[in-house]
PDB file of C-alpha atoms and ligand atoms in Angstrom:
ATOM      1  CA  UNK W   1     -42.765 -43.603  -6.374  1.00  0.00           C
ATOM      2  CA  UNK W   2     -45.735 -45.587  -7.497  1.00  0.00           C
ATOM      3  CA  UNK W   3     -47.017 -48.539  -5.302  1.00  0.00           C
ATOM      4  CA  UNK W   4     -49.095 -51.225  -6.494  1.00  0.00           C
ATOM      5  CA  UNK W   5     -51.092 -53.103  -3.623  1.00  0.00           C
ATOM      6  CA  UNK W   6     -50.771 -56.430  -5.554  1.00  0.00           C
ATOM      7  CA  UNK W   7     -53.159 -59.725  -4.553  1.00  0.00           C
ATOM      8  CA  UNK W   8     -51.464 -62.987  -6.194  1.00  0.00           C
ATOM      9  CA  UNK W   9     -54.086 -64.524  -8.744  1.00  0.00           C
ATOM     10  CA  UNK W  10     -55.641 -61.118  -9.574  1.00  0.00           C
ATOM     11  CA  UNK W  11     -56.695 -58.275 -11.948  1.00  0.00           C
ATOM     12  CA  UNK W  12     -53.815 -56.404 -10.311  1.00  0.00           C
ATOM     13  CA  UNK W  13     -51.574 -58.123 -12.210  1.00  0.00           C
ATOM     14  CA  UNK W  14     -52.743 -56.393 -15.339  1.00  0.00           C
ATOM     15  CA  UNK W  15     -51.395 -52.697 -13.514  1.00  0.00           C
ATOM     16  CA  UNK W  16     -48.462 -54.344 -13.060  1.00  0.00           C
ATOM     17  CA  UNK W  17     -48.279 -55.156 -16.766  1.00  0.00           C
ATOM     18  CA  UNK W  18     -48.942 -51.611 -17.697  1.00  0.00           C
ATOM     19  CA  UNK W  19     -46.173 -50.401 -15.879  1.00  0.00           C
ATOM     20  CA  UNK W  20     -43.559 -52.494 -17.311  1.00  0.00           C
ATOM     21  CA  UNK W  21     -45.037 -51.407 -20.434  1.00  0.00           C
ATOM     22  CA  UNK W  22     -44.354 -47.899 -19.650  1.00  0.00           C
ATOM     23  CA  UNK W  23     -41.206 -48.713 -18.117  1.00  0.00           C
ATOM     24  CA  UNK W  24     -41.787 -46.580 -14.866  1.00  0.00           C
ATOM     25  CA  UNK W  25     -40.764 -47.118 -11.397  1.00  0.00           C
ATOM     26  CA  UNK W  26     -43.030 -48.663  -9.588  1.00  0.00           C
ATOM     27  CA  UNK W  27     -42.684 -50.842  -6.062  1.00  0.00           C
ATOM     28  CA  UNK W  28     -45.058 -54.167  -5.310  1.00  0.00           C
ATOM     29  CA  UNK W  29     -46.370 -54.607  -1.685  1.00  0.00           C
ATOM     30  CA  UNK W  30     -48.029 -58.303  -2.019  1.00  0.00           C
ATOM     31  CA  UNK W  31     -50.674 -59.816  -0.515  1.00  0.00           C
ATOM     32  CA  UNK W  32     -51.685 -63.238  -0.539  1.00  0.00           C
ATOM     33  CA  UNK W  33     -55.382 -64.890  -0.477  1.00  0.00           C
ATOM     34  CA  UNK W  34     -56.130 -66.800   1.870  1.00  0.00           C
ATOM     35  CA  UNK W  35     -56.426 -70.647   0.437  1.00  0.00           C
ATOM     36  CA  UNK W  36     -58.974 -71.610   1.883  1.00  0.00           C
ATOM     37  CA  UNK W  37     -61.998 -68.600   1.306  1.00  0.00           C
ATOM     38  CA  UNK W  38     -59.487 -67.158  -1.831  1.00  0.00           C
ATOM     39  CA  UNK W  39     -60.562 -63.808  -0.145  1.00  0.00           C
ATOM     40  CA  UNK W  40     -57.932 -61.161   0.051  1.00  0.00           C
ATOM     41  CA  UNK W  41     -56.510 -60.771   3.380  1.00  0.00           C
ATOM     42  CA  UNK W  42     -57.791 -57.801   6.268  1.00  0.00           C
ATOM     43  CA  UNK W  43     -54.609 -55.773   5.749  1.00  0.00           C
ATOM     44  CA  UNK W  44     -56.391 -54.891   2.099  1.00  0.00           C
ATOM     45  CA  UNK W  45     -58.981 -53.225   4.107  1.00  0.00           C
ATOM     46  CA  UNK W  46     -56.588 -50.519   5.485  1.00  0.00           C
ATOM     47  CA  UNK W  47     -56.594 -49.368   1.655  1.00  0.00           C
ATOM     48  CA  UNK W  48     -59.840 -50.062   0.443  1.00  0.00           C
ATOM     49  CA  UNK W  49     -62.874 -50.062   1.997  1.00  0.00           C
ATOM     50  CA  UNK W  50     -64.110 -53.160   0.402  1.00  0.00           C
ATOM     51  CA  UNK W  51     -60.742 -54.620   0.579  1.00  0.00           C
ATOM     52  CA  UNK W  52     -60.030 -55.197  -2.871  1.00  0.00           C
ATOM     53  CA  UNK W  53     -57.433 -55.436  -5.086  1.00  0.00           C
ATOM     54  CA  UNK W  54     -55.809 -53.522  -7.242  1.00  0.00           C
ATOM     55  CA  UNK W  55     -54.683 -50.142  -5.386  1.00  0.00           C
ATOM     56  CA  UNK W  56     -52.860 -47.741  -6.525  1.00  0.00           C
ATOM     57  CA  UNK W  57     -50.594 -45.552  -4.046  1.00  0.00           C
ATOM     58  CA  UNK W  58     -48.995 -42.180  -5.366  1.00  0.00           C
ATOM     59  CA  UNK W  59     -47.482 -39.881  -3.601  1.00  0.00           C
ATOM     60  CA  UNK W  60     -50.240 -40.420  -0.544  1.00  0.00           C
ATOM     61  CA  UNK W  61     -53.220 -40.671  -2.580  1.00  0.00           C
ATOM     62  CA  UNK W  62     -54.854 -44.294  -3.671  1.00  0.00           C
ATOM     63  CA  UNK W  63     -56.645 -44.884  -6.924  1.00  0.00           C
ATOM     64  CA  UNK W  64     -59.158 -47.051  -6.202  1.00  0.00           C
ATOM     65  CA  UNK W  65     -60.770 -49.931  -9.569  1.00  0.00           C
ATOM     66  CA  UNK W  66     -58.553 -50.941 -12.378  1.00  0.00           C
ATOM     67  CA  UNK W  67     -59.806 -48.845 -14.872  1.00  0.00           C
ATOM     68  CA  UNK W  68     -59.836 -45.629 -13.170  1.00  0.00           C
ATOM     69  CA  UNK W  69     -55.611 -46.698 -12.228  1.00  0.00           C
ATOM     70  CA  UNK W  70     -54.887 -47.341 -15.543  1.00  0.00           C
ATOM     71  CA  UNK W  71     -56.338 -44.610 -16.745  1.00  0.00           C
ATOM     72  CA  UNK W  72     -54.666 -42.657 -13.935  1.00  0.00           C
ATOM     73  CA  UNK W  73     -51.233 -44.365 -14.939  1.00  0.00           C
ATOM     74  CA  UNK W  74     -51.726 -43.361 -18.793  1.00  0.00           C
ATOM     75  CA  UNK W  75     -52.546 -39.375 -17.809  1.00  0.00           C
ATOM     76  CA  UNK W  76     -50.393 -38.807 -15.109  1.00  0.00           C
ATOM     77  CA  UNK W  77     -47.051 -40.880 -15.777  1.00  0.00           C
ATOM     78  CA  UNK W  78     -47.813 -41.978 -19.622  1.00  0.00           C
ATOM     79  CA  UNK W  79     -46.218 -39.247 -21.344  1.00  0.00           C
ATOM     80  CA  UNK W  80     -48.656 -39.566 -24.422  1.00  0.00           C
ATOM     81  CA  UNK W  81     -48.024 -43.400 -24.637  1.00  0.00           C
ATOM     82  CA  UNK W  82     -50.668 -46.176 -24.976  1.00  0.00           C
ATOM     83  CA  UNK W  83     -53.109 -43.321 -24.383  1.00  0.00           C
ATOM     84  CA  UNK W  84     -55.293 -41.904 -27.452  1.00  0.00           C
ATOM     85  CA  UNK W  85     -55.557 -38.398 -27.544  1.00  0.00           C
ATOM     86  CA  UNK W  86     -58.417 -36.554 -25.494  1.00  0.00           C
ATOM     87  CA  UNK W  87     -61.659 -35.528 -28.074  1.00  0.00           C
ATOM     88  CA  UNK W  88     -60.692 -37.831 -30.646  1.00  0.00           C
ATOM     89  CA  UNK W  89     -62.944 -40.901 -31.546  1.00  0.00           C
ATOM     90  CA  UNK W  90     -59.966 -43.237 -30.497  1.00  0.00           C
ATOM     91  CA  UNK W  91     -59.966 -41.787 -27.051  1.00  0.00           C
ATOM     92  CA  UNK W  92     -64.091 -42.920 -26.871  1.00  0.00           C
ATOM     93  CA  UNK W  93     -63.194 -45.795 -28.007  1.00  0.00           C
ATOM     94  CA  UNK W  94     -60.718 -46.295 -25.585  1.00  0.00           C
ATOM     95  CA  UNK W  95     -63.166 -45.412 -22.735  1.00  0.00           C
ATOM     96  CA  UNK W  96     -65.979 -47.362 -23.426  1.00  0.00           C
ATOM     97  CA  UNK W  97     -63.844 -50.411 -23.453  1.00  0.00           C
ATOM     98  CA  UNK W  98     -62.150 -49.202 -20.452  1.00  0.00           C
ATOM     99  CA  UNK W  99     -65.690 -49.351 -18.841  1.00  0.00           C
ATOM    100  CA  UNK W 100     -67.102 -52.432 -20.758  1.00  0.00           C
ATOM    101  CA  UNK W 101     -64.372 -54.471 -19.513  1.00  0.00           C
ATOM    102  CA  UNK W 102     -65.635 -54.386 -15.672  1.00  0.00           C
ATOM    103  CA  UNK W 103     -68.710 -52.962 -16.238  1.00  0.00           C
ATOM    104  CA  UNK W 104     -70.329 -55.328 -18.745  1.00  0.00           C
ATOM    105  CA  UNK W 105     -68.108 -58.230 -19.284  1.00  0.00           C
ATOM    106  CA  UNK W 106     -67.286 -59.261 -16.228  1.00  0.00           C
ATOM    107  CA  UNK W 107     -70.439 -59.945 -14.936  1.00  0.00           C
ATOM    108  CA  UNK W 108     -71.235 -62.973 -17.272  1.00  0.00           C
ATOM    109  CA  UNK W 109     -68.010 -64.514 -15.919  1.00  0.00           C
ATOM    110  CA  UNK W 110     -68.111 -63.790 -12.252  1.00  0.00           C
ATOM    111  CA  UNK W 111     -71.846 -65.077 -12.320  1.00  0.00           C
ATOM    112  CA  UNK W 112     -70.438 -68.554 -14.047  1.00  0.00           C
ATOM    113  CA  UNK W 113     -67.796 -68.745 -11.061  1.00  0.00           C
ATOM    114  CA  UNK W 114     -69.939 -68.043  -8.267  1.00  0.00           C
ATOM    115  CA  UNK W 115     -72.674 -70.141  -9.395  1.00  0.00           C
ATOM    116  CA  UNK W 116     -70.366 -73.071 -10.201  1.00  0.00           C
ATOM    117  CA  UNK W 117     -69.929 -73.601  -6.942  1.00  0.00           C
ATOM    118  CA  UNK W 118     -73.450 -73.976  -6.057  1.00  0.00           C
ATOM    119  CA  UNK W 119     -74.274 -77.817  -5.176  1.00  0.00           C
ATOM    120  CA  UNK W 120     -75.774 -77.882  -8.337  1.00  0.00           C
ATOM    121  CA  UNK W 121     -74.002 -75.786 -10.219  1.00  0.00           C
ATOM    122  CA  UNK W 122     -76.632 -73.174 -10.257  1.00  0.00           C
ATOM    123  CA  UNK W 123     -78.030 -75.451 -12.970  1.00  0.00           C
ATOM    124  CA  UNK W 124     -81.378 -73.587 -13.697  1.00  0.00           C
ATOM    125  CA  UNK W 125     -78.965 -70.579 -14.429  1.00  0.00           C
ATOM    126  CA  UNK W 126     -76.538 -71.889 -16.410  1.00  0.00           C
ATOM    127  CA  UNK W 127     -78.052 -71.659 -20.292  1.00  0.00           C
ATOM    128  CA  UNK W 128     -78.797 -67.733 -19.935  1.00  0.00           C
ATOM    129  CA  UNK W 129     -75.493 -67.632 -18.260  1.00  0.00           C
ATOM    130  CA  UNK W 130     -74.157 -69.547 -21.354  1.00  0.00           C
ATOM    131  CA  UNK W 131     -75.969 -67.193 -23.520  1.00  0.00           C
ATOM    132  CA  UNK W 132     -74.512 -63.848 -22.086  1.00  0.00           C
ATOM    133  CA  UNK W 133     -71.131 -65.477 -21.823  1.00  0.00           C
ATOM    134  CA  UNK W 134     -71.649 -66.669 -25.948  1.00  0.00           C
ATOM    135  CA  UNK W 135     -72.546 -63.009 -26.794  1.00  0.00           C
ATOM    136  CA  UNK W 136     -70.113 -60.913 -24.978  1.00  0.00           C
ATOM    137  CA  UNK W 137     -66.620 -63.072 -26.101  1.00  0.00           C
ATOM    138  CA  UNK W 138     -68.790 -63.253 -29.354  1.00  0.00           C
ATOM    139  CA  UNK W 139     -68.383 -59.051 -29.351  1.00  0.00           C
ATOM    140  CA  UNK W 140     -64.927 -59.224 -28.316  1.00  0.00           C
ATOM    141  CA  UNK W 141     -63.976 -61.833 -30.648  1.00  0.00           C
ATOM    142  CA  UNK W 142     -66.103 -60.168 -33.252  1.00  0.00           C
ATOM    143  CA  UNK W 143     -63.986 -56.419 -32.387  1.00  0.00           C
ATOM    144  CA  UNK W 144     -60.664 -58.381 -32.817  1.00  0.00           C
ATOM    145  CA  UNK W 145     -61.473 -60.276 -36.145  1.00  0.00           C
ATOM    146  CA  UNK W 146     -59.561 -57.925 -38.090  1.00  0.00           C
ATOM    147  CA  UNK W 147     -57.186 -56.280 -35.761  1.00  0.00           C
ATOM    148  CA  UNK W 148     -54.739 -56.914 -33.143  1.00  0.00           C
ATOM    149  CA  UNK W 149     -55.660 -54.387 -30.855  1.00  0.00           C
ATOM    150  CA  UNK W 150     -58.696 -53.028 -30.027  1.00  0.00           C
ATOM    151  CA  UNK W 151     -58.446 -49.203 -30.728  1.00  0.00           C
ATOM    152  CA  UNK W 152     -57.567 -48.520 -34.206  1.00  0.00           C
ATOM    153  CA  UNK W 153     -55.199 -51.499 -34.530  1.00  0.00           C
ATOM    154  CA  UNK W 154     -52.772 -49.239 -32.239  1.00  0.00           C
ATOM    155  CA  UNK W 155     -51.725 -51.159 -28.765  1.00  0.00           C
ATOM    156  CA  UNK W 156     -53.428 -48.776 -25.694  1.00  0.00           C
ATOM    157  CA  UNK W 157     -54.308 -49.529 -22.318  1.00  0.00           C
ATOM    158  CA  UNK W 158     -57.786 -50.338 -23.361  1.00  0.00           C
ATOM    159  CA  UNK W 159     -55.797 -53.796 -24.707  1.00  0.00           C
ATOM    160  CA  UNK W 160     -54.334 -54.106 -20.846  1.00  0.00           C
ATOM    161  CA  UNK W 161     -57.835 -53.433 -19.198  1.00  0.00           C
ATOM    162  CA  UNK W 162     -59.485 -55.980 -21.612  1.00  0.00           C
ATOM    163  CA  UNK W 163     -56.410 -58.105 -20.571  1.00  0.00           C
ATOM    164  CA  UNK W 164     -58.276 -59.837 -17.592  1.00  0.00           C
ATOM    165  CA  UNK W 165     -61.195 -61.096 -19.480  1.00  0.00           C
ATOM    166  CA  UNK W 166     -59.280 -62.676 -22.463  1.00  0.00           C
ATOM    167  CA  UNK W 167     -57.887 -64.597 -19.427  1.00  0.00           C
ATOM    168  CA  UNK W 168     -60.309 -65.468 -16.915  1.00  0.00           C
ATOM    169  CA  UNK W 169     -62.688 -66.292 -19.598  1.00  0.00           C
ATOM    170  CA  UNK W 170     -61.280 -69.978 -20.713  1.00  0.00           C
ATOM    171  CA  UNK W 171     -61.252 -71.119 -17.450  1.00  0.00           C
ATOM    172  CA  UNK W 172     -65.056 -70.339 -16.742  1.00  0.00           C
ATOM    173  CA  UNK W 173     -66.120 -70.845 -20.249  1.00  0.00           C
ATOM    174  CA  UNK W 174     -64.737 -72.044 -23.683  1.00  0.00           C
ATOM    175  CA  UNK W 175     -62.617 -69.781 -26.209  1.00  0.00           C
ATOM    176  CA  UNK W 176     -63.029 -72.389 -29.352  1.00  0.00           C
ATOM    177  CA  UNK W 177     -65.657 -70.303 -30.646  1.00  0.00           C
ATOM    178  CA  UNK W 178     -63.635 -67.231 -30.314  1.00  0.00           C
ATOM    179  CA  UNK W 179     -60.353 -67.996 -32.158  1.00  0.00           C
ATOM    180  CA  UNK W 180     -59.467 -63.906 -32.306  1.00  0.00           C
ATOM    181  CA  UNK W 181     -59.872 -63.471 -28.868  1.00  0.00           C
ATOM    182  CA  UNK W 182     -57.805 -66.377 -28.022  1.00  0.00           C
ATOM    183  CA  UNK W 183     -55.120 -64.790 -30.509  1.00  0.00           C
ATOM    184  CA  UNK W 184     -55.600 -61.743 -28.382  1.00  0.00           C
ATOM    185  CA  UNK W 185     -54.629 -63.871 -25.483  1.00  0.00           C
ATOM    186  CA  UNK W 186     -51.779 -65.131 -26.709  1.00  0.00           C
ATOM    187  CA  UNK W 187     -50.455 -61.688 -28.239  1.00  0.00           C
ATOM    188  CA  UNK W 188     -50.744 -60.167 -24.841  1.00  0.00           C
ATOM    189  CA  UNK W 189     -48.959 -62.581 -23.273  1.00  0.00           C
ATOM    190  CA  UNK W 190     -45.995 -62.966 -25.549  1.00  0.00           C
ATOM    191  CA  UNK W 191     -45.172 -59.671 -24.859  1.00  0.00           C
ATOM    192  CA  UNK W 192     -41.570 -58.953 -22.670  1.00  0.00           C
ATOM    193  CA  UNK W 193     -43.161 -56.559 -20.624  1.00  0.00           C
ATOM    194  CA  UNK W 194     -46.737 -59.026 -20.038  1.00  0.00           C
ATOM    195  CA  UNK W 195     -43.324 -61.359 -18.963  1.00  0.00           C
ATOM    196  CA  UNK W 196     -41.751 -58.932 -16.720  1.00  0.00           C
ATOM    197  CA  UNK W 197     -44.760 -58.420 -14.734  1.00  0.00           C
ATOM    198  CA  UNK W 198     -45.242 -62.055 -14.021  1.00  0.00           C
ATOM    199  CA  UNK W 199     -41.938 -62.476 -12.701  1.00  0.00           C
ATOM    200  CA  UNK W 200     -42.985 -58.974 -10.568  1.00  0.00           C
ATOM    201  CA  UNK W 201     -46.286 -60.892  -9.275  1.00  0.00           C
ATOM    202  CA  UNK W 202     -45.867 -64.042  -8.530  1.00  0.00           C
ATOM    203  CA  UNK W 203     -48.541 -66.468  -8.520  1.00  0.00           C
ATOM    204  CA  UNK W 204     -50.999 -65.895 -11.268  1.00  0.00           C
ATOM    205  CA  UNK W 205     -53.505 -68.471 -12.305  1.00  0.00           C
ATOM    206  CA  UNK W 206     -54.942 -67.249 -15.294  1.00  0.00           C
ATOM    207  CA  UNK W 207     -51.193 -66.717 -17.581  1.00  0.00           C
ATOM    208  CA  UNK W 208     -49.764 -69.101 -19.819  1.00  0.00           C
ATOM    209  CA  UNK W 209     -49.485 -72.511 -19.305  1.00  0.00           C
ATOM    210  CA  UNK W 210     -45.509 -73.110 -17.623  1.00  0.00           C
TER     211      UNK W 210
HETATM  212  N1  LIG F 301     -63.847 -53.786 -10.392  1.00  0.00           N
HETATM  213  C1  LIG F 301     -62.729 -53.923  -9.497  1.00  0.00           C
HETATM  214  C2  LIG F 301     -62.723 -55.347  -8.943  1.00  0.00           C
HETATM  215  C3  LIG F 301     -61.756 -55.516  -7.802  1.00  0.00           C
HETATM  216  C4  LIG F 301     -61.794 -56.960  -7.306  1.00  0.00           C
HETATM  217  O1  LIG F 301     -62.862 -57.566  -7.137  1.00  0.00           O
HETATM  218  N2  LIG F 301     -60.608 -57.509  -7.052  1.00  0.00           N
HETATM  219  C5  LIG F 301     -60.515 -58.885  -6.629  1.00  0.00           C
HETATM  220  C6  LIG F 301     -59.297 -59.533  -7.272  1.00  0.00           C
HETATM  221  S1  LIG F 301     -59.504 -59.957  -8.933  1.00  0.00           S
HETATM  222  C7  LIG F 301     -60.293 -58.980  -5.135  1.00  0.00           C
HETATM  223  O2  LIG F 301     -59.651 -58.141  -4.570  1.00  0.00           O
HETATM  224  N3  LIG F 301     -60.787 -60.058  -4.532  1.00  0.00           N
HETATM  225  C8  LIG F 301     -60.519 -60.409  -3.177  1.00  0.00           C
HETATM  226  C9  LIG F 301     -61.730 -60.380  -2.279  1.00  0.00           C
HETATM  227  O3  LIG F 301     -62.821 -60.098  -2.769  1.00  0.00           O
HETATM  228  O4  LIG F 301     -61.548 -60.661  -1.086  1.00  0.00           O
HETATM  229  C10 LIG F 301     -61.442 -53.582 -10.239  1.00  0.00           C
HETATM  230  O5  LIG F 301     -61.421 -53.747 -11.464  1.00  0.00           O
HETATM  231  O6  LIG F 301     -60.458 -53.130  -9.626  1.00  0.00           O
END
């Protein structure tokens, strides 16, 4: 049986959405941040050395960094589903957004919320911040302008890694400029299984409004 070690108000909440995609079994062992620092509590620790979250458990061993578990997830359990096949162009595709999602995009937007809560705001930062943030939802947006999903138009668990920025980025940044990737947002989360793992997670911050 698959466990997900699941912090409230996280990118875990994506692997969650990925298995109710997939319809597997899966069981949730929460963890809650602690409301003061937001950090994830010590038990994490036990599980990852930089205790983080998500973690995968199967059968004993623990897939550490979303990408690498939904990637694991898609191999191992898919069955061929919201996985492109292995040499084609689709499957590269599928990688390098796999990668660019925590690699590359995700830096823009963690630097805006750390340096937000600078006394002032990290002000001297903020316009090259602005820029990066401006050129990297401009590429996603830009991607998206005449699909749905980002790997030949064909829903894949490049769309579920990519999930997390869609969302985290309005909150740290605007999406007016980006009216495809705030589609994107919206697509994802109309879906029943994006609405099955929120009932599965709990607290989650950056969903739909109530
Ligand atoms: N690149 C990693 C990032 C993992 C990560 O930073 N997780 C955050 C939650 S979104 C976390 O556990 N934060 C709690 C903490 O740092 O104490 C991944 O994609 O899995």
């Amino acid at each position: 049986m698959l466990v997900v070690h699941h912090l409230n108000n996280s990118r875990s909440q994506r692997v969650l959405w990925l298995l109710e995609e997939l319809e597997l079994p899966y069981t949730v062992t929460h963890y809650a941040r602690n409301p003061e620092t937001n950090l994830a509590p010590p038990a994490l620790e036990a599980l990852h050395p930089l205790g983080k979250s998500p973690v995968l458990e199967d059968a004993g061993q623990l897939i550490l960094e979303s990408g690498a578990i939904i990637d694991y997830i898609l191999r191992r359990h898919g069955d061929g589903r919201l996985l492109p096949t292995a040499g084609t162009a689709a499957h590269e595709q599928y990688l390098q957004w796999l990668h660019y999602a925590e690699g590359s995009a995700m830096l823009p937007l963690m630097l805006r919320m750390y340096t937000s809560r600078l006394p002032d705001q990290g002000a001297a930062l903020q316009p090259r911040i602005t820029e990066e943030l401006n050129r990297h939802l401009g590429y996603v947006d830009a991607a998206l302008a005449d699909r749905h999903w980002l790997v030949d138009d064909s829903f894949s668990g490049a769309d579920v890694q990519m999930s997390f920025v869609a969302e985290i980025a309005p909150l740290l940044h605007t999406l007016e400029p980006f009216p495809h990737l705030a589609a994107f947002r919206k697509r994802i989360q109309d879906r029943p299984a994006y609405r099955r793992a929120l009932e599965k997670g709990g607290a989650y911050a950056f969903g739909p409004a109530p």
